[in-house]
Short mmCIF file of C-alpha atoms in Angstrom, two decimals:
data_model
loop_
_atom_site.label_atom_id
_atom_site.label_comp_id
_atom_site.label_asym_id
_atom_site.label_seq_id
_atom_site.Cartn_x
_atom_site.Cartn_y
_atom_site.Cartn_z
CA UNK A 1 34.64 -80.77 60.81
CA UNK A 2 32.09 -81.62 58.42
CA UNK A 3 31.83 -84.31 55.78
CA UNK A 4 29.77 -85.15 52.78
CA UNK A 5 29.98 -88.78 51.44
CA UNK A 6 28.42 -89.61 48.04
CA UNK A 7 28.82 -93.19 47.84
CA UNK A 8 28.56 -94.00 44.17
CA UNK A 9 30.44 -92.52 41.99
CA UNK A 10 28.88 -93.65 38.65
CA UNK A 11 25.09 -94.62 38.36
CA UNK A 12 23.08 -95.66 35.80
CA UNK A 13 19.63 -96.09 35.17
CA UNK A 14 16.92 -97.28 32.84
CA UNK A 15 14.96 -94.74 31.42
CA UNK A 16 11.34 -94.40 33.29
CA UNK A 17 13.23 -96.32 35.88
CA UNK A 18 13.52 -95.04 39.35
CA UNK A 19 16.06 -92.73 40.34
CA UNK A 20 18.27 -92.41 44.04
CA UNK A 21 21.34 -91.03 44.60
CA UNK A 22 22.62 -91.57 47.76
CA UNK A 23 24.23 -88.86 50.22
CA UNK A 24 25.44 -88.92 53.99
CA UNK A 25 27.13 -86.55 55.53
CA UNK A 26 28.61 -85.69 59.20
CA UNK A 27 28.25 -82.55 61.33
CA UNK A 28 27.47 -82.41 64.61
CA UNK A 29 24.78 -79.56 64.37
CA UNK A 30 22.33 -78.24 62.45
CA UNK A 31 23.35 -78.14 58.80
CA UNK A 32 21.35 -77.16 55.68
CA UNK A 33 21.86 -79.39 52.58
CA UNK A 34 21.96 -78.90 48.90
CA UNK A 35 21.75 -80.97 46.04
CA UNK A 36 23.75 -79.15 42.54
CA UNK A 37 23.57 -80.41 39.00
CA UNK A 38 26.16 -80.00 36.38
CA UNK A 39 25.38 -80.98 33.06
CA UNK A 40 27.46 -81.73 30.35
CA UNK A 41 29.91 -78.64 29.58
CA UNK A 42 28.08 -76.38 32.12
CA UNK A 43 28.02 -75.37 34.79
CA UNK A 44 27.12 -75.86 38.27
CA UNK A 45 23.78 -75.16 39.47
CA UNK A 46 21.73 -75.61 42.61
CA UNK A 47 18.94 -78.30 41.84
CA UNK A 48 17.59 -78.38 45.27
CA UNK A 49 17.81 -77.11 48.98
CA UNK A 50 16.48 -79.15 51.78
CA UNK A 51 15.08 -76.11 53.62
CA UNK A 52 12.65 -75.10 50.26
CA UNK A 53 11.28 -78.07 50.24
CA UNK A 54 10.63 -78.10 46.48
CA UNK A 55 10.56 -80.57 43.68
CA UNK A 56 12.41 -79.86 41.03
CA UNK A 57 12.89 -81.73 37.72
CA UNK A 58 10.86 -84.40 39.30
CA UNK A 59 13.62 -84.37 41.88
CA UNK A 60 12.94 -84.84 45.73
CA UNK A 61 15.27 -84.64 48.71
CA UNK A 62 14.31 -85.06 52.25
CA UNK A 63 16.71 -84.52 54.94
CA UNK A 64 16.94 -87.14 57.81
CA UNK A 65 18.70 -86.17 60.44
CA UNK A 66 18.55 -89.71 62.32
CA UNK A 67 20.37 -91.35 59.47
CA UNK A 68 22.22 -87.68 58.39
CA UNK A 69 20.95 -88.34 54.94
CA UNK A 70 19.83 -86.29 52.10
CA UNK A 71 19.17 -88.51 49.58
CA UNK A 72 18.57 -87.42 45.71
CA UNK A 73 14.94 -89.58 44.17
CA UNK A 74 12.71 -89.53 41.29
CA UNK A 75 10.25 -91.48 40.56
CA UNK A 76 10.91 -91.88 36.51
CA UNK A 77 14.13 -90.89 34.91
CA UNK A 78 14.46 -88.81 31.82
CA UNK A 79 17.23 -88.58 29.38
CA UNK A 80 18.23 -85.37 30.37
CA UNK A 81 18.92 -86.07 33.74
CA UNK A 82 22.02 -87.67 32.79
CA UNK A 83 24.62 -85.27 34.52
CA UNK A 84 27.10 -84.89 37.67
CA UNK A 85 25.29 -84.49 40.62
CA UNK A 86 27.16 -83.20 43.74
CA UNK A 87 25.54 -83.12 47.48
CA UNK A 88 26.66 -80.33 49.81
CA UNK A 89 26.16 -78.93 53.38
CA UNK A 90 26.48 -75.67 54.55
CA UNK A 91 26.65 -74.98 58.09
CA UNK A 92 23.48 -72.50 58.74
CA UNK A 93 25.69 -69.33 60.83
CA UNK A 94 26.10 -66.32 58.63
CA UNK A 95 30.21 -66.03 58.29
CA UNK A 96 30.39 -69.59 57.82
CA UNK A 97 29.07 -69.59 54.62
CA UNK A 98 31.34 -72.40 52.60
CA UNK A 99 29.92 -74.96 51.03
CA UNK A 100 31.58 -78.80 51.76
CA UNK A 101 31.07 -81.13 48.67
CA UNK A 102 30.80 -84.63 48.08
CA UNK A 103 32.68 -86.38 45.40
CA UNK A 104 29.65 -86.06 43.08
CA UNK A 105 27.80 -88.84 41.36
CA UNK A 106 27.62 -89.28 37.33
CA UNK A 107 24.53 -90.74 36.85
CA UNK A 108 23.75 -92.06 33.20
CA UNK A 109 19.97 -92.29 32.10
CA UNK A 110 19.90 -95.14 29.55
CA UNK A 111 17.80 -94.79 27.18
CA UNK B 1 18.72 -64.33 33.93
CA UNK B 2 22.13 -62.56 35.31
CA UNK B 3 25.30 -64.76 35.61
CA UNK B 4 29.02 -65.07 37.33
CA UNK B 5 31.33 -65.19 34.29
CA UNK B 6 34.94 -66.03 34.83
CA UNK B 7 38.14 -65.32 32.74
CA UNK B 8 39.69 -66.89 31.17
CA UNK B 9 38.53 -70.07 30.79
CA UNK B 10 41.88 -72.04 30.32
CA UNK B 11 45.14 -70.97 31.56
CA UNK B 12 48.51 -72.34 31.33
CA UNK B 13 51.55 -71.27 32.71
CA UNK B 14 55.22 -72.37 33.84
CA UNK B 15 55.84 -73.41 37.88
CA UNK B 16 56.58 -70.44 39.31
CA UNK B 17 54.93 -67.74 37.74
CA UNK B 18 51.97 -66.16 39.11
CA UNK B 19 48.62 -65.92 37.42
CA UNK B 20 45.39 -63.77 38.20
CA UNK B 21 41.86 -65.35 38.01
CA UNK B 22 38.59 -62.89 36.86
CA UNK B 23 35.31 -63.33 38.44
CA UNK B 24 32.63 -60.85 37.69
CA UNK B 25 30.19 -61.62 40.35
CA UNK B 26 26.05 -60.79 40.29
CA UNK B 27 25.71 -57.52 40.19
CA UNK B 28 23.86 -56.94 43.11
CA UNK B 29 25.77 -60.11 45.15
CA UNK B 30 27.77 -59.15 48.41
CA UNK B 31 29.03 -62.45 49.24
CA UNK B 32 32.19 -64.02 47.11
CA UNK B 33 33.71 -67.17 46.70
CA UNK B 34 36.66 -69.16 45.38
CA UNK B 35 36.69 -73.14 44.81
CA UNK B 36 39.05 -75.55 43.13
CA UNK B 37 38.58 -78.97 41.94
CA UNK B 38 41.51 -80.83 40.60
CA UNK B 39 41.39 -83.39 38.03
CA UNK B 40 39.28 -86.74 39.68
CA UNK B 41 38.58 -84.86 42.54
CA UNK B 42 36.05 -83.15 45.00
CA UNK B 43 35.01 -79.73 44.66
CA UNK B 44 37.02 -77.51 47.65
CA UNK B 45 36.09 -74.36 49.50
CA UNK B 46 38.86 -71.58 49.10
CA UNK B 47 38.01 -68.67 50.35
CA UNK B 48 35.25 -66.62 50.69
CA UNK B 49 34.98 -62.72 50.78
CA UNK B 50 32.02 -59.79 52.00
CA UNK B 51 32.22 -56.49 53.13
CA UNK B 52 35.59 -56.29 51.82
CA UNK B 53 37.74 -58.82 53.64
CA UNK B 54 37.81 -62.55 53.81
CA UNK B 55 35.21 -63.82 55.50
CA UNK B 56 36.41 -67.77 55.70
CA UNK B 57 39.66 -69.54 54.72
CA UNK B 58 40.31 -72.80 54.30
CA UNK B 59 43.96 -74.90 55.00
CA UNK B 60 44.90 -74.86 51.09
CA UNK B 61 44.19 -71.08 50.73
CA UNK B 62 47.90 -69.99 52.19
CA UNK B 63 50.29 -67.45 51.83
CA UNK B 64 50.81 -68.20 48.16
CA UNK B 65 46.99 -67.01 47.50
CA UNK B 66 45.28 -63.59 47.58
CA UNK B 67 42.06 -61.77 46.68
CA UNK B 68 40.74 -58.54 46.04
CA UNK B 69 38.22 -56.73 44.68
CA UNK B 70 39.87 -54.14 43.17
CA UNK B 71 36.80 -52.63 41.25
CA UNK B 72 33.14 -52.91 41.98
CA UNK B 73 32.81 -55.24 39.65
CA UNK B 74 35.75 -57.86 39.61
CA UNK B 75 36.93 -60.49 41.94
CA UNK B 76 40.21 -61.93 41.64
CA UNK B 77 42.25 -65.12 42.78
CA UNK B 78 46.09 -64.54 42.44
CA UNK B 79 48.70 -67.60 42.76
CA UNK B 80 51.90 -65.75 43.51
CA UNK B 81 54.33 -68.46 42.72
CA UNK B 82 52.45 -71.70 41.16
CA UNK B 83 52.68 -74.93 42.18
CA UNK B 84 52.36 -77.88 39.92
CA UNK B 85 50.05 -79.32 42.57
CA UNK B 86 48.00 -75.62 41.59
CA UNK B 87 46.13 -77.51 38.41
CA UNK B 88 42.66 -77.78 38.88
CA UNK B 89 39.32 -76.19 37.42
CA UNK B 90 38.89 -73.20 39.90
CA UNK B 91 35.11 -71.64 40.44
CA UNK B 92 33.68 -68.38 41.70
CA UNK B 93 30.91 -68.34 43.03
CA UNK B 94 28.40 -65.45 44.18
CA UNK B 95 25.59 -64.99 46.45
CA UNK B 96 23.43 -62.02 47.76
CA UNK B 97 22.95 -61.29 51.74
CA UNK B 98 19.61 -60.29 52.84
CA UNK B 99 17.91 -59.87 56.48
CA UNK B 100 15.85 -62.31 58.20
CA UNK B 101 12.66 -62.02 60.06
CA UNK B 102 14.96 -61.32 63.62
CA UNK B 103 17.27 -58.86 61.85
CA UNK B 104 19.82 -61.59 61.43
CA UNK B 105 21.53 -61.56 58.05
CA UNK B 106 21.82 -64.38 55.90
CA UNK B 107 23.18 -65.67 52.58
CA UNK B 108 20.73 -66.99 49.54
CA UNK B 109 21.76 -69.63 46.91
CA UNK B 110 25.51 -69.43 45.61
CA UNK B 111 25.84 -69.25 42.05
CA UNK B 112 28.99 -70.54 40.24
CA UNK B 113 30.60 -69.34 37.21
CA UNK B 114 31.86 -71.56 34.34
CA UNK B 115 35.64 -72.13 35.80
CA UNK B 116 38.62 -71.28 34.48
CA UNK B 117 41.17 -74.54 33.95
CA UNK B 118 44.34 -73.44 35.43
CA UNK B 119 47.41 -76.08 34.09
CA UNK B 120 51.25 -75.62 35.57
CA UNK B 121 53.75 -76.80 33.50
#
C-alpha cells in the first residue's frame, strides 16, 4: 500500500528566507505526486504536480525517485505563503484514481 | 472560474441518525470523490465514483455509507446510522476524464469543495 510521510508538522520561516517542506512517500511503482495548499478558511487546492513540471508561487518540486521524495522549495518566502500544505501520491492507472495524503505541514512565514 | 460547492457546511446530529452530504460537482467533471479528515488528522480517501458506480473504496467506506448521484447534478454521501467516531470535515472532490495520446483515458487535477463539518452528538 502506499504511504505519504510529511515529517514536520509545523514550520516556520523568516520572511525572504528560504523555504522546504519535506515529503517522502512509499510505493513500489510508478506514482505521480502532488503538492495542495490550503489557506486560511479555504479550501484545498492543487499548488503543484510533479509531472507539469511548473513553478508556481515561486514554488518548485522535483520528484526523486532514488530517495522517493518530492520535496516542496522556494527560494524567498512571502507572507502569504503562510498556509497548510499537504503532499499526495496518486498511483498513475485510470480506476485507481484516490489520492493518499500526508499529514500536511503548517508552515508560518514570519514576517 | 467554476467550483465544487458542498452543503451544508456544518452539520450536527444525534448517534444514530443518518445524515445526507451535497456535492455539486464541475459541471462538465465525470470523476467523483468523497474524503474525510477528522479533527488532528490526515486527509482520507472514501470513495470514488464514474460512469455511475463506485469506482474505488476504501476500508472505512462500509456498509454504513452510500452514494448516488441521483440527479445530473448532485453527489451525495449518506451515513445510515452515525457513529460518534463519524465527526470529521468531509470533502468532495471532482475531476474531468479525458483521452490520452494511445486512447487510454485518464483523470486531470481533482478539485475539492469547501467541506461540510459533520459533528455526532
Amino acid at each position: 500500500a502506499q504511504r505519504v510521510t510529511q515529517p514536520e508538522k509545523l514550520l516556520s520561516v523568516f520572511k525572504g528566507a528560504p523555504v522546504e517542506l519535506k515529503c517522502n512517500y512509499s510505493y513500489s511503482g510508478s506514482p505521480e505526486l502532488f503538492w495542495y495548499v490550503q489557506y486560511s478558511r479555504q479550501r484545498l487546492q492543487l499548488l503543484l504536480r510533479h509531472i507539469s513540471r511548473e513553478s508556481i508561487k515561486g514554488f518548485t518540486a522535483d520528484l526523486n525517485k532514488g530517495e522517493t521524495s518530492f520535496h516542496l522549495k522556494k527560494p524567498f518566502a512571502q507572507e502569504e505563503d503562510s498556509a497548510m500544505y499537504y503532499c499526495a501520491l496518486r498511483v498513475s492507472n485510470f480506476g485507481n484514481e484516490k489520492l493518499t495524503f500526508g499529514t500536511g505541514t503548517r508552515l508560518t512565514i514570519i514576517p | 472560474e467554476p467550483e465544487v460547492t458542498q452543503t451544508p457546511s456544518h452539520q450536527v446530529t444525534q448517534m444514530g441518525q443518518e445524515v445526507i452530504l451535497r456535492c455539486v460537482p464541475i459541471s462538465n467533471h465525470l470523476y467523483f470523490y468523497w474524503y474525510r479528515q477528522i479533527l488532528g488528522q490526515k486527509v482520507e480517501f472514501l470513495v470514488s465514483f464514474y460512469n455511475n458506480e463506485i469506482s474505488e473504496k476504501s476500508e472505512i467506506f462500509d456498509d454504513q455509507f452510500s452514494v448516488e448521484r441521483p440527479d445530473g447534478s448532485n453527489f451525495t454521501l449518506k451515513i445510515r446510522s452515525t457513529k460518534l467516531e463519524d465527526s470529521a470535515m468531509y470533502f468532495c472532490a471532482s475531476s474531468g476524464v479525458f483521452k490520452l495520446a494511445g486512447g487510454l483515458p485518464s483523470t486531470d487535477t481533482q478539485y475539492f469543495g469547501p467541506g461540510t463539518r459533520l459533528t455526532v452528538l
